[in-house]
Short mmCIF file of C-alpha atoms in Angstrom, two decimals:
data_model
loop_
_atom_site.label_atom_id
_atom_site.label_comp_id
_atom_site.label_asym_id
_atom_site.label_seq_id
_atom_site.Cartn_x
_atom_site.Cartn_y
_atom_site.Cartn_z
CA HIS A 18 23.75 52.02 108.91
CA ASP A 19 22.74 49.62 106.18
CA VAL A 20 19.99 47.95 107.62
CA LEU A 21 17.97 51.07 109.35
CA GLN A 22 18.30 52.94 106.04
CA ASP A 23 16.61 50.03 104.05
CA TYR A 24 14.19 49.43 106.73
CA LEU A 25 13.25 53.05 106.27
CA ALA A 26 12.60 52.85 102.83
CA GLY A 27 10.87 49.89 102.80
CA LEU A 28 8.27 51.92 105.67
CA LEU A 29 7.96 55.00 103.20
CA ILE A 30 7.54 52.37 99.99
CA GLY A 31 4.82 50.69 101.75
CA PHE A 32 3.03 53.73 102.88
CA GLU A 33 3.11 54.97 99.54
CA VAL A 34 1.76 51.54 97.73
CA VAL A 35 -1.02 50.94 100.03
CA SER A 36 -2.16 54.90 99.75
CA GLY A 37 -1.49 54.69 95.70
CA LEU A 38 -3.75 51.42 95.60
CA ALA A 39 -6.51 52.96 97.52
CA HIS A 40 -6.74 56.05 94.96
CA SER A 41 -5.79 54.59 91.71
CA PRO A 42 -8.24 52.12 89.60
CA GLY A 43 -5.56 50.68 87.39
CA PRO A 44 -2.22 48.55 87.75
CA PRO A 45 0.38 51.01 88.57
CA LEU A 46 3.38 51.83 85.70
CA LEU A 47 6.57 52.38 87.86
CA VAL A 48 9.17 54.88 86.21
CA GLY A 49 12.20 55.93 87.90
CA ASP A 50 15.85 53.96 88.51
CA ARG A 51 16.04 50.01 88.11
CA THR A 52 16.75 49.20 91.48
CA LEU A 53 13.97 51.19 93.02
CA CYS A 54 10.98 49.97 90.62
CA GLU A 55 12.40 46.46 91.66
CA ARG A 56 11.52 47.16 95.38
CA TYR A 57 8.22 49.07 94.54
CA ALA A 58 7.03 46.12 92.12
CA LEU A 59 8.27 43.46 95.00
CA ALA A 60 5.96 45.68 97.41
CA PHE A 61 2.85 45.37 95.03
CA ASP A 62 3.51 41.63 94.49
CA VAL A 63 3.39 41.86 98.03
CA CYS A 64 -0.27 42.91 98.01
CA GLY A 65 -1.52 40.98 94.67
CA VAL A 66 -0.91 43.93 92.51
CA ALA A 67 0.58 43.38 88.78
CA ILE A 68 2.20 46.40 87.54
CA ALA A 69 1.71 47.82 83.91
CA GLY A 70 5.25 47.72 83.87
CA THR A 71 8.61 49.63 84.55
CA ILE A 72 10.60 52.55 82.34
CA ASP A 73 14.01 52.84 83.38
CA ASP A 74 16.32 55.92 83.59
CA PRO A 75 13.42 58.24 81.92
CA VAL A 76 15.16 61.71 82.00
CA ALA A 77 18.62 60.33 80.19
CA ARG A 78 16.05 59.15 77.50
CA GLY A 79 13.66 62.01 77.96
CA LEU A 80 16.44 64.33 77.43
CA TRP A 81 17.82 62.39 74.12
CA GLU A 82 14.50 62.64 72.39
CA PHE A 83 14.08 66.36 73.42
CA ALA A 84 17.56 67.28 71.58
CA ARG A 85 16.86 64.64 68.80
CA ALA A 86 13.07 66.85 68.25
CA LEU A 87 15.01 70.21 68.59
CA GLY A 88 17.60 69.11 65.81
CA ARG A 89 20.46 69.25 68.02
CA ILE A 90 21.59 65.68 67.53
#
């Protein structure tokens, strides 16, 4: 089950990377879960593309900044 899930995830990531490269002029910035960003970074590396960087777990940080801006914390 895990092998099939990893295989299908790899197919999807590969398709998204190739599609994104066809429509994006600059290096990609990866935003999301650390493990998922690592998979995308590997896919871009296989394609010979260096990423601009990663932003890990942006939701928690965004909510923190939002609450702080509102004076809630």
